[in-house]
Amino acid sequence: MPTASFAQLPNAQPTADTIRKDILANPGFGRYFSDHMAHIRWTLDAGWHGHEVRPYGPLTLDPAAAVLHYGQEIFEGIKAYRHADGSVWTFRPEKNAERFRRSARRLALPELSDEDFIGSLKALLAHDQGWVPTPANEADECSLYLRPFMIASETFLGVRPSHEVDYYVIASPAAAYFKGGVEPVSIWLSANYKRAAAGGTGFAKCGGNYAASLAAQKEAEAHGCGQVAFLDAAENKWIEELGGMNLFFVFKDGRIVTPKLTGTILEGVTRDSVLTLASDAGLQPEERHISIDEWREGAASGEITEVFACGTAAVITPVGELVGEDERIRCQPSDNPVAKQIRRTLLDLQYGRAEDTHGWLTRLV
Ligand SMILES: Cc1ncc(COP(=O)(O)O)c(C=O)c1O
């Protein structure tokens, strides 16, 4: 695929090497940003144009820019991994590009081609490859988190799709998402809030979905939980997903079940990869409805042996317990062998320690 041509506007005052090294030694998540950002502009008349990589820095937006009022915005999350030979790779970027177009259609934003999406990642990394941390060992899950996003930037307070749009990619070095690594997390079952409903934006990765999940996230934290699980809006019965991750249920007979895509769930790239890797490992993946009653009864009877969450940021994380207003649902104690095995397989692929038999890796630098 040819890389689109990006104008190069190098940062004249990049972060000093010593400071960057200190940041990379302890980056946390989403706190520090690399020296550049990629940008492409869209207007109704001219379409996509003005590809550039320019210094990272504040945007100038008119206070009447549509995104600030009506939330016409979408984003993606994808990582760059440094391999042992120093090369830098990303994982299934064409899936993120495809999802970005699905999100764009739902939010009435213009669609960006694979060429521009993947080209923008390559163009940014050509400048900022020094921001991709080098893992110290196989347990070190550091990466450069890439955040492509698109905003409605037209100065206009009318409620209609914006005639001017800007697309950017920024990059943030990241350590493991959950400090505890593969320690099981507690999940709050939201009784008061829904994440998405039929016909809404659940399948799109738009800021509004996350804004709407924050009150539930606050509730979760007040109950000592790190994430929220949402049930469907129509029947309040079917498991959908977490605020930022998809869910899997491992059955003792080798089935591994994830809620099927109904338009209200985000189609995770990790979810799709787990379905394939589970099948490679001899498990029987199923995409179907799974109810809160099935979770409760399966955990109690031992039919369900493990529950885990998955997503780009946190990879795969075992769910220790589901906490509700007046109950706690826990599987019988186990070392979560299936979650750990799939996690290891996925990480080995992403960091280039295993053969890429599915052709999932794209070299960025
Ligand atoms: C709501 C939601 N579900 C699921 C996921 C997992 O998706 P992916 O595996 O593509 O990161 C994410 C993270 O992007 C998310 O925000």
Coordinates of C-alpha atoms and ligand atoms in Angstrom, one line a residue, residues 75-77 96 99 145 195 202 205 210 241-246 265-271 310-313, ligand 1:
F75 CA -11.5 8.1 17.9
E76 CA -9.4 4.9 17.8
G77 CA -6.9 3.2 20.1
N96 CA -9.1 -0.2 13.4
R99 CA -14.0 0.5 12.6
Y145 CA -0.3 4.0 22.5
R195 CA -24.2 2.3 27.9
G202 CA -22.9 1.6 20.9
K205 CA -16.1 4.6 19.1
Y210 CA -17.5 7.4 27.1
E241 CA -19.5 -5.3 27.7
L242 CA -17.5 -3.2 30.1
G243 CA -17.0 0.6 29.8
G244 CA -13.8 0.0 27.8
M245 CA -13.4 -3.8 27.2
N246 CA -15.3 -6.8 25.8
I265 CA -21.4 -3.4 21.5
L266 CA -18.1 -2.1 20.4
E267 CA -16.5 -4.7 18.0
G268 CA -13.1 -5.0 19.6
V269 CA -10.1 -5.9 17.6
T270 CA -8.9 -7.9 20.6
R271 CA -12.3 -9.7 20.9
C310 CA -10.1 -7.8 26.7
G311 CA -9.1 -4.7 24.8
T312 CA -6.1 -3.0 23.3
A313 CA -5.2 -1.0 26.4
Ligands
LIG1 C1 -16.4 0.1 24.9 C2 -15.2 -0.7 24.5 N1 -15.4 -2.0 24.2 C3 -14.4 -2.8 23.8 C4 -13.1 -2.3 23.6 C5 -12.0 -3.2 23.1 O1 -11.7 -2.9 21.8 P1 -10.3 -3.2 21.2 O2 -10.0 -4.6 21.4 O3 -10.4 -2.9 19.7 O4 -9.3 -2.3 21.9 C6 -12.9 -0.9 23.8 C7 -11.5 -0.3 23.6 O5 -11.2 0.2 22.6 C8 -13.9 -0.1 24.2 O6 -13.7 1.2 24.5

